[in-house]
Amino acid sequence: MSEHAPEHAHPIPDRHGQNLFSTDTELHALLALYLPDDLRAHMQPHFERLGGLAGGLLDEQKVVKHPAYIEMERLALSEFGLAAVSHRDDTLGWHGKMPPLVKYVLTYLFVQAEFGLCCPVSMTDSLTRTLKKFGTPELVARYLPRLTSLDFDELAQGAMFMTEQAAGSDIAATATLAHQEADGSWRLTGDKWFCSNPDADFAMVLARADEASGGVAGMKGVSLFLLPRRLDDGSLNRYRIIRLKHKLGTRSMASGEIRLEGARAYLVGEAGRGFVQMADMVNNSRLSNGVRAAGLMRRAVAEAEFIASERRAFGRTLAQMPLMQRQLDKLRLPAEQARTMVCQTALALARSDAGEPDAYALLRILTPLIKFRACRDARKVTGDAMEVRGGCGYIEEWSDARLVRDAHLGSIWEGTSNIVALDVIRAVKREGSLPVLRAHCEKLLADATLAPGFAKALRDALARAAALTETAAHEGGDVLARQAASALYHCTSAIAMAWEASHTGSAARLRWAQLVLLHRVLPRDPLSPDAMPADWNAAASERSATALA
């Protein structure tokens, strides 16, 4: 036993019980940069409370008994209003609209303890947004109050029933049929193969109008419908859960196969534009996927850092060993990139909802970027972080194995990596998002005090990433979509992290931005030791020198 370790210390320290907000000092610095002071001060006790729950009570929950899951639902949907916060003017004691970042910070904390429930939370939020945007005034007035309620006995949960075995991501192959009755109502018939939160109060469903109802083939024949679980008289609607899925991860939340047997549903928006309208809901869910991936990585990295700082071997802590220091850096980079991209995308969402010029085009490309790259990074980060705990990390009583299982969902749910990378290219083609993204990054660079050499390296890398993306957007360039999406993500996150470092004074964040560029963007000789370019750390930037002259 080392003289520095108490006799009662467990050889594999457990971080359980720590407040996941209080201990995350880097998040505190970022919130001071991204949130108004009055809102940040107001939210501080709420962040503290959820951080404590995520490190304690929520982390202890085992979904063996149904009441455990019910309690997690109460905390997420009622006490913290995660699904309703974007649709109310009076949440958590704050009067007025909350910016999206508040919701995502709360989700970021919550998901570090419980991933599965965040799916129903996200789908409820996204369904509400889609209904408000495309539903008739009568439909909105009828169902919105329950979807935005904070009363746990009254509030409704949402879901998306999209996936069919034969269709998958090919929405044009949707086989579920919608028949319009003489009174104008619709009845849905068909099978949906993967439906998470299958007993939700409401679901958005894609279906094709049958021939008698004027249906046509292809994408133009697919419409969007709101499916209630119970009818106005309180009886159950005509659909049933065939079976539940036995899943790799998200085991706390049920997913099932749904059979629609003439279920009553309500047309949402314009007939034949179901995919376009559902895309709004999917994009919102994709952003939530990126937030969840960032949260999973944060938990994994924090666990690895804790183990490395507490566990001793060969007379010193693991964190004092150079190879472990390098390993932790490799874990931190993608986790911090994702955290930065969450903040940047949340601000773009707020600007887009406010109708600012070019904000939608920026949001339209940032969303698939974070969904594509952060969700893929989470799979590796959680696996490599588990290794830091050693053999115990492979045992279910610690959080590591669950994080690894849950992390694999992000790059599958709401579009696989190929589909989402192609969506980045679609944003470039249809929304003209690339010059908007470049202008946004240039604005960040102009507002940052950086060494001239590093600033130039960032600009040059961004220009090359943009050129690659333009090539990918040309005829026959689809094969480059993933490479281009990764390049844009890494360059954008490095620039944004450098901007954050400039305004928060964080030397660690500046170093992480440099390492992102060095290790994830620029060419490297695998047979040479790493070396940071000397001109990346000049004492002062040209702008600072000019200001002092």
C-alpha positions as a Python dict, from the first residue, in 0.01 Angstrom:
ca = {
    (1, 'M'): (0, 0, 0),
    (2, 'S'): (142, 338, -102),
    (3, 'E'): (202, 590, 176),
    (4, 'H'): (-8, 836, -24),
    (5, 'A'): (-318, 616, -41),
    (6, 'P'): (-550, 560, 259),
    (7, 'E'): (-587, 199, 365),
    (8, 'H'): (-958, 197, 290),
    (9, 'A'): (-915, 323, -70),
    (10, 'H'): (-1045, 91, -340),
    (11, 'P'): (-772, 0, -592),
    (12, 'I'): (-1010, 96, -874),
    (13, 'P'): (-1158, 429, -757),
    (14, 'D'): (-1525, 500, -828),
    (15, 'R'): (-1630, 852, -931),
    (16, 'H'): (-1995, 789, -837),
    (17, 'G'): (-2147, 1066, -627),
    (18, 'Q'): (-1962, 1356, -786),
    (19, 'N'): (-2165, 1649, -915),
    (20, 'L'): (-2123, 1630, -1293),
    (21, 'F'): (-2176, 2004, -1332),
    (22, 'S'): (-1968, 2134, -1040),
    (23, 'T'): (-1667, 1927, -1142),
    (24, 'D'): (-1685, 2035, -1508),
    (25, 'T'): (-1496, 2364, -1483),
    (26, 'E'): (-1441, 2384, -1860),
    (27, 'L'): (-1820, 2391, -1906),
    (28, 'H'): (-1844, 2681, -1659),
    (29, 'A'): (-1603, 2886, -1870),
    (30, 'L'): (-1794, 2811, -2190),
    (31, 'L'): (-2130, 2902, -2037),
    (32, 'A'): (-1985, 3237, -1929),
    (33, 'L'): (-1899, 3292, -2296),
    (34, 'Y'): (-2219, 3162, -2456),
    (35, 'L'): (-2500, 3255, -2215),
    (36, 'P'): (-2611, 3601, -2098),
    (37, 'D'): (-2498, 3669, -1741),
    (38, 'D'): (-2848, 3698, -1596),
    (39, 'L'): (-2968, 3373, -1753),
    (40, 'R'): (-2650, 3190, -1655),
    (41, 'A'): (-2688, 3307, -1294),
    (42, 'H'): (-3052, 3201, -1293),
    (43, 'M'): (-2973, 2857, -1436),
    (44, 'Q'): (-2672, 2792, -1209),
    (45, 'P'): (-2872, 2621, -929),
    (46, 'H'): (-3066, 2416, -1184),
    (47, 'F'): (-2745, 2301, -1351),
    (48, 'E'): (-2604, 2223, -1006),
    (49, 'R'): (-2911, 2020, -909),
    (50, 'L'): (-2919, 1819, -1231),
    (51, 'G'): (-2543, 1767, -1211),
    (52, 'G'): (-2587, 1622, -865),
    (53, 'L'): (-2871, 1398, -979),
    (54, 'A'): (-2673, 1280, -1281),
    (55, 'G'): (-2380, 1187, -1062),
    (56, 'G'): (-2599, 1032, -792),
    (57, 'L'): (-2966, 935, -805),
    (58, 'L'): (-2998, 905, -1184),
    (59, 'D'): (-2674, 711, -1201),
    (60, 'E'): (-2806, 464, -944),
    (61, 'Q'): (-3129, 391, -1128),
    (62, 'K'): (-3156, 37, -1258),
    (63, 'V'): (-3456, -17, -1482),
    (64, 'V'): (-3559, -342, -1318),
    (65, 'K'): (-3884, -204, -1183),
    (66, 'H'): (-4107, 19, -1387),
    (67, 'P'): (-4125, 288, -1115),
    (68, 'A'): (-3753, 357, -1163),
    (69, 'Y'): (-3807, 458, -1524),
    (70, 'I'): (-4116, 657, -1426),
    (71, 'E'): (-3908, 859, -1180),
    (72, 'M'): (-3652, 938, -1450),
    (73, 'E'): (-3935, 1051, -1677),
    (74, 'R'): (-4066, 1280, -1403),
    (75, 'L'): (-3726, 1441, -1356),
    (76, 'A'): (-3660, 1488, -1730),
    (77, 'L'): (-4004, 1586, -1856),
    (78, 'S'): (-4169, 1752, -1558),
    (79, 'E'): (-3911, 1894, -1316),
    (80, 'F'): (-3656, 2005, -1577),
    (81, 'G'): (-3899, 2032, -1871),
    (82, 'L'): (-3646, 1906, -2123),
    (83, 'A'): (-3906, 1846, -2394),
    (84, 'A'): (-4111, 2159, -2327),
    (85, 'V'): (-3847, 2421, -2247),
    (86, 'S'): (-3821, 2538, -2610),
    (87, 'H'): (-4198, 2581, -2637),
    (88, 'R'): (-4282, 2768, -2317),
    (89, 'D'): (-4218, 3114, -2178),
    (90, 'D'): (-4206, 3005, -1814),
    (91, 'T'): (-3967, 2718, -1743),
    (92, 'L'): (-3754, 2668, -1432),
    (93, 'G'): (-3860, 3002, -1293),
    (94, 'W'): (-3737, 3199, -1596),
    (95, 'H'): (-3985, 3431, -1764),
    (96, 'G'): (-3935, 3447, -2139),
    (97, 'K'): (-3805, 3211, -2405),
    (98, 'M'): (-3502, 3003, -2314),
    (99, 'P'): (-3231, 2987, -2581),
    (100, 'P'): (-3176, 2636, -2720),
    (101, 'L'): (-2837, 2614, -2547),
    (102, 'V'): (-3001, 2591, -2204),
    (103, 'K'): (-3198, 2286, -2312),
    (104, 'Y'): (-2887, 2129, -2459),
    (105, 'V'): (-2677, 2192, -2148),
    (106, 'L'): (-2946, 2024, -1938),
    (107, 'T'): (-2956, 1733, -2184),
    (108, 'Y'): (-2575, 1719, -2184),
    (109, 'L'): (-2578, 1671, -1808),
    (110, 'F'): (-2875, 1431, -1800),
    (111, 'V'): (-2741, 1200, -2071),
    (112, 'Q'): (-2421, 1141, -1879),
    (113, 'A'): (-2631, 932, -1642),
    (114, 'E'): (-2921, 815, -1861),
    (115, 'F'): (-2912, 792, -2239),
    (116, 'G'): (-3224, 594, -2327),
    (117, 'L'): (-3482, 836, -2189),
    (118, 'C'): (-3325, 1118, -2388),
    (119, 'C'): (-3477, 964, -2701),
    (120, 'P'): (-3841, 1017, -2591),
    (121, 'V'): (-3742, 1361, -2460),
    (122, 'S'): (-3593, 1458, -2796),
    (123, 'M'): (-3879, 1310, -2998),
    (124, 'T'): (-4139, 1489, -2785),
    (125, 'D'): (-3957, 1818, -2836),
    (126, 'S'): (-3916, 1757, -3211),
    (127, 'L'): (-4275, 1639, -3260),
    (128, 'T'): (-4401, 1951, -3084),
    (129, 'R'): (-4184, 2173, -3304),
    (130, 'T'): (-4308, 1999, -3621),
    (131, 'L'): (-4673, 2013, -3517),
    (132, 'K'): (-4646, 2386, -3441),
    (133, 'K'): (-4479, 2448, -3775),
    (134, 'F'): (-4701, 2243, -4007),
    (135, 'G'): (-5019, 2146, -3821),
    (136, 'T'): (-5350, 2317, -3875),
    (137, 'P'): (-5451, 2572, -3610),
    (138, 'E'): (-5722, 2330, -3493),
    (139, 'L'): (-5475, 2042, -3454),
    (140, 'V'): (-5224, 2261, -3270),
    (141, 'A'): (-5487, 2401, -3034),
    (142, 'R'): (-5615, 2052, -2964),
    (143, 'Y'): (-5291, 1876, -2877),
    (144, 'L'): (-5018, 2132, -2806),
    (145, 'P'): (-5118, 2195, -2440),
    (146, 'R'): (-5045, 1836, -2339),
    (147, 'L'): (-4718, 1829, -2531),
    (148, 'T'): (-4590, 2140, -2353),
    (149, 'S'): (-4733, 2068, -2008),
    (150, 'L'): (-4502, 2026, -1708),
    (151, 'D'): (-4770, 1849, -1505),
    (152, 'F'): (-4648, 1490, -1495),
    (153, 'D'): (-5000, 1350, -1477),
    (154, 'E'): (-5109, 1550, -1782),
    (155, 'L'): (-4807, 1583, -2012),
    (156, 'A'): (-4783, 1380, -2330),
    (157, 'Q'): (-4480, 1211, -2486),
    (158, 'G'): (-4399, 1189, -2855),
    (159, 'A'): (-4242, 941, -3096),
    (160, 'M'): (-4157, 892, -3465),
    (161, 'F'): (-4278, 581, -3647),
    (162, 'M'): (-4083, 594, -3972),
    (163, 'T'): (-3870, 285, -4023),
    (164, 'E'): (-3990, -4, -4236),
    (165, 'Q'): (-3784, -314, -4308),
    (166, 'A'): (-3801, -277, -4685),
    (167, 'A'): (-3760, 101, -4685),
    (168, 'G'): (-3498, 200, -4427),
    (169, 'S'): (-3355, 537, -4528),
    (170, 'D'): (-3527, 511, -4868),
    (171, 'I'): (-3844, 696, -4769),
    (172, 'A'): (-3978, 668, -5124),
    (173, 'A'): (-4021, 294, -5060),
    (174, 'T'): (-4264, 354, -4770),
    (175, 'A'): (-4537, 91, -4788),
    (176, 'T'): (-4767, 193, -4501),
    (177, 'L'): (-5097, 303, -4653),
    (178, 'A'): (-5328, 589, -4561),
    (179, 'H'): (-5693, 577, -4661),
    (180, 'Q'): (-5915, 884, -4649),
    (181, 'E'): (-6268, 819, -4526),
    (182, 'A'): (-6577, 993, -4661),
    (183, 'D'): (-6575, 1232, -4362),
    (184, 'G'): (-6220, 1342, -4445),
    (185, 'S'): (-6051, 1144, -4166),
    (186, 'W'): (-5756, 914, -4234),
    (187, 'R'): (-5689, 550, -4146),
    (188, 'L'): (-5339, 399, -4148),
    (189, 'T'): (-5253, 37, -4224),
    (190, 'G'): (-4910, -124, -4230),
    (191, 'D'): (-4605, -225, -4026),
    (192, 'K'): (-4339, 1, -3876),
    (193, 'W'): (-4033, -202, -3786),
    (194, 'F'): (-3838, 5, -3531),
    (195, 'C'): (-4040, 236, -3309),
    (196, 'S'): (-3877, 376, -2998),
    (197, 'N'): (-4104, 484, -2714),
    (198, 'P'): (-4378, 273, -2876),
    (199, 'D'): (-4644, 356, -2616),
    (200, 'A'): (-4602, 733, -2662),
    (201, 'D'): (-4915, 946, -2647),
    (202, 'F'): (-4853, 1077, -3001),
    (203, 'A'): (-4637, 972, -3292),
    (204, 'M'): (-4550, 1129, -3625),
    (205, 'V'): (-4594, 864, -3897),
    (206, 'L'): (-4504, 857, -4265),
    (207, 'A'): (-4760, 682, -4486),
    (208, 'R'): (-4856, 669, -4852),
    (209, 'A'): (-5209, 760, -4962),
    (210, 'D'): (-5368, 456, -5120),
    (211, 'E'): (-5495, 461, -5478),
    (212, 'A'): (-5851, 534, -5373),
    (213, 'S'): (-5728, 841, -5184),
    (214, 'G'): (-5534, 983, -5478),
    (215, 'G'): (-5197, 837, -5389),
    (216, 'V'): (-4902, 839, -5630),
    (217, 'A'): (-4576, 644, -5641),
    (218, 'G'): (-4242, 766, -5512),
    (219, 'M'): (-4152, 1034, -5259),
    (220, 'K'): (-4438, 1263, -5366),
    (221, 'G'): (-4690, 1008, -5248),
    (222, 'V'): (-4567, 1009, -4886),
    (223, 'S'): (-4751, 1226, -4632),
    (224, 'L'): (-4702, 1302, -4263),
    (225, 'F'): (-4963, 1207, -4005),
    (226, 'L'): (-5013, 1262, -3633),
    (227, 'L'): (-5113, 934, -3466),
    (228, 'P'): (-5274, 956, -3119),
    (229, 'R'): (-5247, 658, -2887),
    (230, 'R'): (-5597, 717, -2751),
    (231, 'L'): (-5901, 850, -2932),
    (232, 'D'): (-6121, 1133, -2807),
    (233, 'D'): (-6350, 891, -2625),
    (234, 'G'): (-6055, 748, -2432),
    (235, 'S'): (-6040, 419, -2622),
    (236, 'L'): (-5712, 290, -2764),
    (237, 'N'): (-5641, 361, -3129),
    (238, 'R'): (-5624, 67, -3369),
    (239, 'Y'): (-5255, -22, -3360),
    (240, 'R'): (-5055, -258, -3144),
    (241, 'I'): (-4703, -345, -3040),
    (242, 'I'): (-4610, -676, -3202),
    (243, 'R'): (-4293, -725, -2998),
    (244, 'L'): (-4019, -532, -2823),
    (245, 'K'): (-3664, -517, -2955),
    (246, 'H'): (-3370, -682, -2781),
    (247, 'K'): (-3115, -406, -2834),
    (248, 'L'): (-2741, -361, -2787),
    (249, 'G'): (-2790, -34, -2600),
    (250, 'T'): (-3058, 210, -2479),
    (251, 'R'): (-3200, -81, -2284),
    (252, 'S'): (-3378, 144, -2037),
    (253, 'M'): (-3616, 265, -2310),
    (254, 'A'): (-3842, 25, -2497),
    (255, 'S'): (-3840, 1, -2877),
    (256, 'G'): (-4088, -215, -3061),
    (257, 'E'): (-4254, -318, -3384),
    (258, 'I'): (-4588, -151, -3452),
    (259, 'R'): (-4874, -286, -3660),
    (260, 'L'): (-5125, -26, -3776),
    (261, 'E'): (-5468, -179, -3825),
    (262, 'G'): (-5679, 104, -3959),
    (263, 'A'): (-5556, 346, -3695),
    (264, 'R'): (-5708, 695, -3699),
    (265, 'A'): (-5457, 968, -3779),
    (266, 'Y'): (-5450, 1337, -3875),
    (267, 'L'): (-5278, 1478, -4182),
    (268, 'V'): (-5001, 1721, -4085),
    (269, 'G'): (-4921, 1989, -4339),
    (270, 'E'): (-4954, 1940, -4712),
    (271, 'A'): (-5034, 1599, -4860),
    (272, 'G'): (-4742, 1448, -5050),
    (273, 'R'): (-4480, 1656, -4866),
    (274, 'G'): (-4437, 1420, -4575),
    (275, 'F'): (-4064, 1372, -4609),
    (276, 'V'): (-3993, 1745, -4635),
    (277, 'Q'): (-4198, 1809, -4321),
    (278, 'M'): (-4058, 1509, -4135),
    (279, 'A'): (-3706, 1629, -4227),
    (280, 'D'): (-3755, 1925, -3995),
    (281, 'M'): (-3827, 1685, -3709),
    (282, 'V'): (-3539, 1459, -3809),
    (283, 'N'): (-3292, 1749, -3825),
    (284, 'N'): (-3391, 1858, -3477),
    (285, 'S'): (-3342, 1500, -3357),
    (286, 'R'): (-3006, 1482, -3534),
    (287, 'L'): (-2884, 1782, -3339),
    (288, 'S'): (-3004, 1615, -3021),
    (289, 'N'): (-2806, 1306, -3123),
    (290, 'G'): (-2494, 1519, -3145),
    (291, 'V'): (-2561, 1668, -2801),
    (292, 'R'): (-2606, 1320, -2656),
    (293, 'A'): (-2283, 1199, -2818),
    (294, 'A'): (-2102, 1497, -2664),
    (295, 'G'): (-2248, 1410, -2323),
    (296, 'L'): (-2147, 1045, -2348),
    (297, 'M'): (-1792, 1146, -2441),
    (298, 'R'): (-1776, 1392, -2153),
    (299, 'R'): (-1879, 1121, -1906),
    (300, 'A'): (-1630, 875, -2052),
    (301, 'V'): (-1345, 1125, -2046),
    (302, 'A'): (-1427, 1244, -1694),
    (303, 'E'): (-1426, 881, -1573),
    (304, 'A'): (-1088, 822, -1740),
    (305, 'E'): (-942, 1142, -1593),
    (306, 'F'): (-1069, 1049, -1248),
    (307, 'I'): (-921, 700, -1263),
    (308, 'A'): (-590, 833, -1393),
    (309, 'S'): (-565, 1091, -1116),
    (310, 'E'): (-668, 855, -834),
    (311, 'R'): (-518, 520, -920),
    (312, 'R'): (-154, 460, -833),
    (313, 'A'): (82, 211, -991),
    (314, 'F'): (458, 175, -973),
    (315, 'G'): (479, 453, -713),
    (316, 'R'): (289, 727, -897),
    (317, 'T'): (-56, 806, -1032),
    (318, 'L'): (-148, 699, -1383),
    (319, 'A'): (-192, 1066, -1474),
    (320, 'Q'): (178, 1127, -1403),
    (321, 'M'): (280, 878, -1671),
    (322, 'P'): (362, 1036, -2010),
    (323, 'L'): (188, 770, -2216),
    (324, 'M'): (-130, 804, -2011),
    (325, 'Q'): (-114, 1182, -2052),
    (326, 'R'): (-103, 1130, -2429),
    (327, 'Q'): (-390, 881, -2412),
    (328, 'L'): (-606, 1125, -2216),
    (329, 'D'): (-534, 1398, -2470),
    (330, 'K'): (-655, 1169, -2749),
    (331, 'L'): (-979, 1121, -2556),
    (332, 'R'): (-1026, 1489, -2475),
    (333, 'L'): (-992, 1622, -2830),
    (334, 'P'): (-1309, 1472, -2984),
    (335, 'A'): (-1503, 1529, -2660),
    (336, 'E'): (-1413, 1897, -2651),
    (337, 'Q'): (-1471, 1936, -3025),
    (338, 'A'): (-1823, 1802, -2979),
    (339, 'R'): (-1889, 2029, -2682),
    (340, 'T'): (-1784, 2332, -2886),
    (341, 'M'): (-1996, 2227, -3183),
    (342, 'V'): (-2299, 2185, -2955),
    (343, 'C'): (-2262, 2547, -2845),
    (344, 'Q'): (-2206, 2676, -3198),
    (345, 'T'): (-2501, 2483, -3342),
    (346, 'A'): (-2732, 2584, -3057),
    (347, 'L'): (-2655, 2950, -3128),
    (348, 'A'): (-2720, 2894, -3499),
    (349, 'L'): (-3057, 2737, -3412),
    (350, 'A'): (-3154, 3038, -3201),
    (351, 'R'): (-3055, 3275, -3480),
    (352, 'S'): (-3241, 3067, -3739),
    (353, 'D'): (-3559, 3062, -3532),
    (354, 'A'): (-3527, 3440, -3498),
    (355, 'G'): (-3517, 3472, -3878),
    (356, 'E'): (-3165, 3613, -3906),
    (357, 'P'): (-3022, 3615, -4261),
    (358, 'D'): (-2807, 3311, -4348),
    (359, 'A'): (-2869, 3154, -4005),
    (360, 'Y'): (-3078, 2870, -4147),
    (361, 'A'): (-2810, 2788, -4404),
    (362, 'L'): (-2553, 2776, -4124),
    (363, 'L'): (-2775, 2558, -3905),
    (364, 'R'): (-2850, 2337, -4203),
    (365, 'I'): (-2484, 2237, -4239),
    (366, 'L'): (-2376, 2240, -3873),
    (367, 'T'): (-2651, 1994, -3778),
    (368, 'P'): (-2544, 1704, -4003),
    (369, 'L'): (-2179, 1783, -3932),
    (370, 'I'): (-2218, 1726, -3558),
    (371, 'K'): (-2449, 1428, -3610),
    (372, 'F'): (-2199, 1266, -3847),
    (373, 'R'): (-1870, 1323, -3671),
    (374, 'A'): (-1951, 1349, -3300),
    (375, 'C'): (-2161, 1033, -3304),
    (376, 'R'): (-1882, 839, -3473),
    (377, 'D'): (-1621, 980, -3236),
    (378, 'A'): (-1829, 876, -2935),
    (379, 'R'): (-1796, 510, -3029),
    (380, 'K'): (-1417, 525, -3013),
    (381, 'V'): (-1389, 762, -2716),
    (382, 'T'): (-1615, 552, -2492),
    (383, 'G'): (-1429, 233, -2589),
    (384, 'D'): (-1084, 381, -2533),
    (385, 'A'): (-1192, 542, -2206),
    (386, 'M'): (-1313, 204, -2080),
    (387, 'E'): (-958, 76, -2125),
    (388, 'V'): (-826, 331, -1875),
    (389, 'R'): (-1023, 160, -1598),
    (390, 'G'): (-879, -171, -1711),
    (391, 'G'): (-1061, -499, -1651),
    (392, 'C'): (-1310, -332, -1417),
    (393, 'G'): (-1424, -115, -1706),
    (394, 'Y'): (-1552, -429, -1875),
    (395, 'I'): (-1771, -509, -1575),
    (396, 'E'): (-2130, -387, -1572),
    (397, 'E'): (-2119, -235, -1223),
    (398, 'W'): (-1926, 61, -1363),
    (399, 'S'): (-2061, 302, -1625),
    (400, 'D'): (-1808, 221, -1899),
    (401, 'A'): (-1979, -76, -2067),
    (402, 'R'): (-2314, 104, -2079),
    (403, 'L'): (-2153, 411, -2235),
    (404, 'V'): (-1994, 196, -2506),
    (405, 'R'): (-2324, 24, -2589),
    (406, 'D'): (-2524, 345, -2597),
    (407, 'A'): (-2262, 531, -2803),
    (408, 'H'): (-2314, 299, -3098),
    (409, 'L'): (-2669, 415, -3148),
    (410, 'G'): (-2590, 774, -3244),
    (411, 'S'): (-2435, 694, -3582),
    (412, 'I'): (-2732, 471, -3675),
    (413, 'W'): (-3036, 656, -3537),
    (414, 'E'): (-3191, 930, -3754),
    (415, 'G'): (-2971, 838, -4048),
    (416, 'T'): (-2655, 629, -4079),
    (417, 'S'): (-2317, 794, -4130),
    (418, 'N'): (-2339, 768, -4509),
    (419, 'I'): (-2685, 924, -4517),
    (420, 'V'): (-2584, 1212, -4289),
    (421, 'A'): (-2257, 1280, -4471),
    (422, 'L'): (-2455, 1304, -4794),
    (423, 'D'): (-2689, 1546, -4616),
    (424, 'V'): (-2390, 1775, -4557),
    (425, 'I'): (-2339, 1779, -4933),
    (426, 'R'): (-2713, 1834, -4985),
    (427, 'A'): (-2694, 2142, -4762),
    (428, 'V'): (-2410, 2273, -4979),
    (429, 'K'): (-2606, 2215, -5300),
    (430, 'R'): (-2954, 2323, -5196),
    (431, 'E'): (-2904, 2582, -4923),
    (432, 'G'): (-2571, 2731, -5033),
    (433, 'S'): (-2437, 2654, -4685),
    (434, 'L'): (-2065, 2633, -4761),
    (435, 'P'): (-1990, 3006, -4814),
    (436, 'V'): (-2207, 3083, -4510),
    (437, 'L'): (-2005, 2840, -4296),
    (438, 'R'): (-1679, 2988, -4424),
    (439, 'A'): (-1799, 3341, -4347),
    (440, 'H'): (-1898, 3230, -3997),
    (441, 'C'): (-1553, 3079, -3937),
    (442, 'E'): (-1381, 3389, -4074),
    (443, 'K'): (-1583, 3601, -3833),
    (444, 'L'): (-1469, 3386, -3542),
    (445, 'L'): (-1106, 3413, -3653),
    (446, 'A'): (-1134, 3789, -3691),
    (447, 'D'): (-1266, 3810, -3336),
    (448, 'A'): (-987, 3595, -3188),
    (449, 'T'): (-638, 3696, -3076),
    (450, 'L'): (-417, 3418, -3214),
    (451, 'A'): (-58, 3374, -3321),
    (452, 'P'): (-36, 3472, -3689),
    (453, 'G'): (106, 3135, -3787),
    (454, 'F'): (-176, 2943, -3622),
    (455, 'A'): (-445, 3172, -3762),
    (456, 'K'): (-300, 3126, -4112),
    (457, 'A'): (-287, 2749, -4066),
    (458, 'L'): (-655, 2748, -3966),
    (459, 'R'): (-756, 2960, -4266),
    (460, 'D'): (-554, 2750, -4508),
    (461, 'A'): (-700, 2427, -4372),
    (462, 'L'): (-1054, 2563, -4396),
    (463, 'A'): (-994, 2668, -4758),
    (464, 'R'): (-872, 2319, -4846),
    (465, 'A'): (-1166, 2157, -4666),
    (466, 'A'): (-1405, 2383, -4856),
    (467, 'A'): (-1238, 2294, -5186),
    (468, 'L'): (-1274, 1924, -5107),
    (469, 'T'): (-1640, 1978, -5021),
    (470, 'E'): (-1703, 2158, -5348),
    (471, 'T'): (-1551, 1863, -5531),
    (472, 'A'): (-1776, 1628, -5333),
    (473, 'A'): (-2077, 1839, -5437),
    (474, 'H'): (-2002, 1798, -5807),
    (475, 'E'): (-2144, 1519, -6020),
    (476, 'G'): (-1984, 1190, -5919),
    (477, 'G'): (-1824, 1336, -5607),
    (478, 'D'): (-2049, 1162, -5354),
    (479, 'V'): (-1773, 915, -5271),
    (480, 'L'): (-1591, 1204, -5098),
    (481, 'A'): (-1886, 1302, -4877),
    (482, 'R'): (-1756, 1145, -4556),
    (483, 'Q'): (-1404, 1279, -4608),
    (484, 'A'): (-1538, 1627, -4677),
    (485, 'A'): (-1775, 1622, -4379),
    (486, 'S'): (-1494, 1521, -4144),
    (487, 'A'): (-1267, 1793, -4283),
    (488, 'L'): (-1530, 2064, -4237),
    (489, 'Y'): (-1611, 1945, -3885),
    (490, 'H'): (-1249, 1939, -3773),
    (491, 'C'): (-1166, 2279, -3924),
    (492, 'T'): (-1482, 2444, -3791),
    (493, 'S'): (-1440, 2301, -3441),
    (494, 'A'): (-1069, 2395, -3428),
    (495, 'I'): (-1150, 2753, -3529),
    (496, 'A'): (-1436, 2779, -3280),
    (497, 'M'): (-1223, 2631, -3000),
    (498, 'A'): (-946, 2881, -3076),
    (499, 'W'): (-1205, 3161, -3060),
    (500, 'E'): (-1333, 3028, -2727),
    (501, 'A'): (-979, 3009, -2591),
    (502, 'S'): (-912, 3367, -2698),
    (503, 'H'): (-1216, 3492, -2505),
    (504, 'T'): (-1194, 3266, -2197),
    (505, 'G'): (-816, 3275, -2159),
    (506, 'S'): (-804, 2894, -2152),
    (507, 'A'): (-456, 2777, -2246),
    (508, 'A'): (-582, 2419, -2247),
    (509, 'R'): (-854, 2501, -2499),
    (510, 'L'): (-606, 2676, -2727),
    (511, 'R'): (-379, 2372, -2711),
    (512, 'W'): (-671, 2142, -2790),
    (513, 'A'): (-757, 2356, -3093),
    (514, 'Q'): (-398, 2326, -3211),
    (515, 'L'): (-396, 1949, -3157),
    (516, 'V'): (-719, 1912, -3354),
    (517, 'L'): (-557, 2085, -3651),
    (518, 'L'): (-230, 1895, -3609),
    (519, 'H'): (-371, 1547, -3555),
    (520, 'R'): (-710, 1545, -3728),
    (521, 'V'): (-657, 1771, -4030),
    (522, 'L'): (-297, 1826, -4143),
    (523, 'P'): (-79, 1557, -4302),
    (524, 'R'): (161, 1387, -4061),
    (525, 'D'): (459, 1156, -4093),
    (526, 'P'): (369, 850, -3885),
    (527, 'L'): (738, 770, -3843),
    (528, 'S'): (831, 1108, -3694),
    (529, 'P'): (776, 1242, -3339),
    (530, 'D'): (500, 1499, -3300),
    (531, 'A'): (608, 1862, -3310),
    (532, 'M'): (396, 2175, -3276),
    (533, 'P'): (493, 2435, -3539),
    (534, 'A'): (693, 2708, -3371),
    (535, 'D'): (495, 2995, -3522),
    (536, 'W'): (167, 2863, -3373),
    (537, 'N'): (266, 2988, -3031),
    (538, 'A'): (412, 3331, -3106),
    (539, 'A'): (398, 3570, -2812),
    (540, 'A'): (145, 3802, -2975),
    (541, 'S'): (-70, 3814, -3283),
    (542, 'E'): (-39, 4082, -3547),
    (543, 'R'): (-362, 4234, -3418),
    (544, 'S'): (-227, 4257, -3064),
    (545, 'A'): (98, 4408, -3187),
    (546, 'T'): (-93, 4667, -3386),
    (547, 'A'): (-306, 4753, -3083),
    (548, 'L'): (7, 4811, -2874),
    (549, 'A'): (186, 5020, -3139),
}
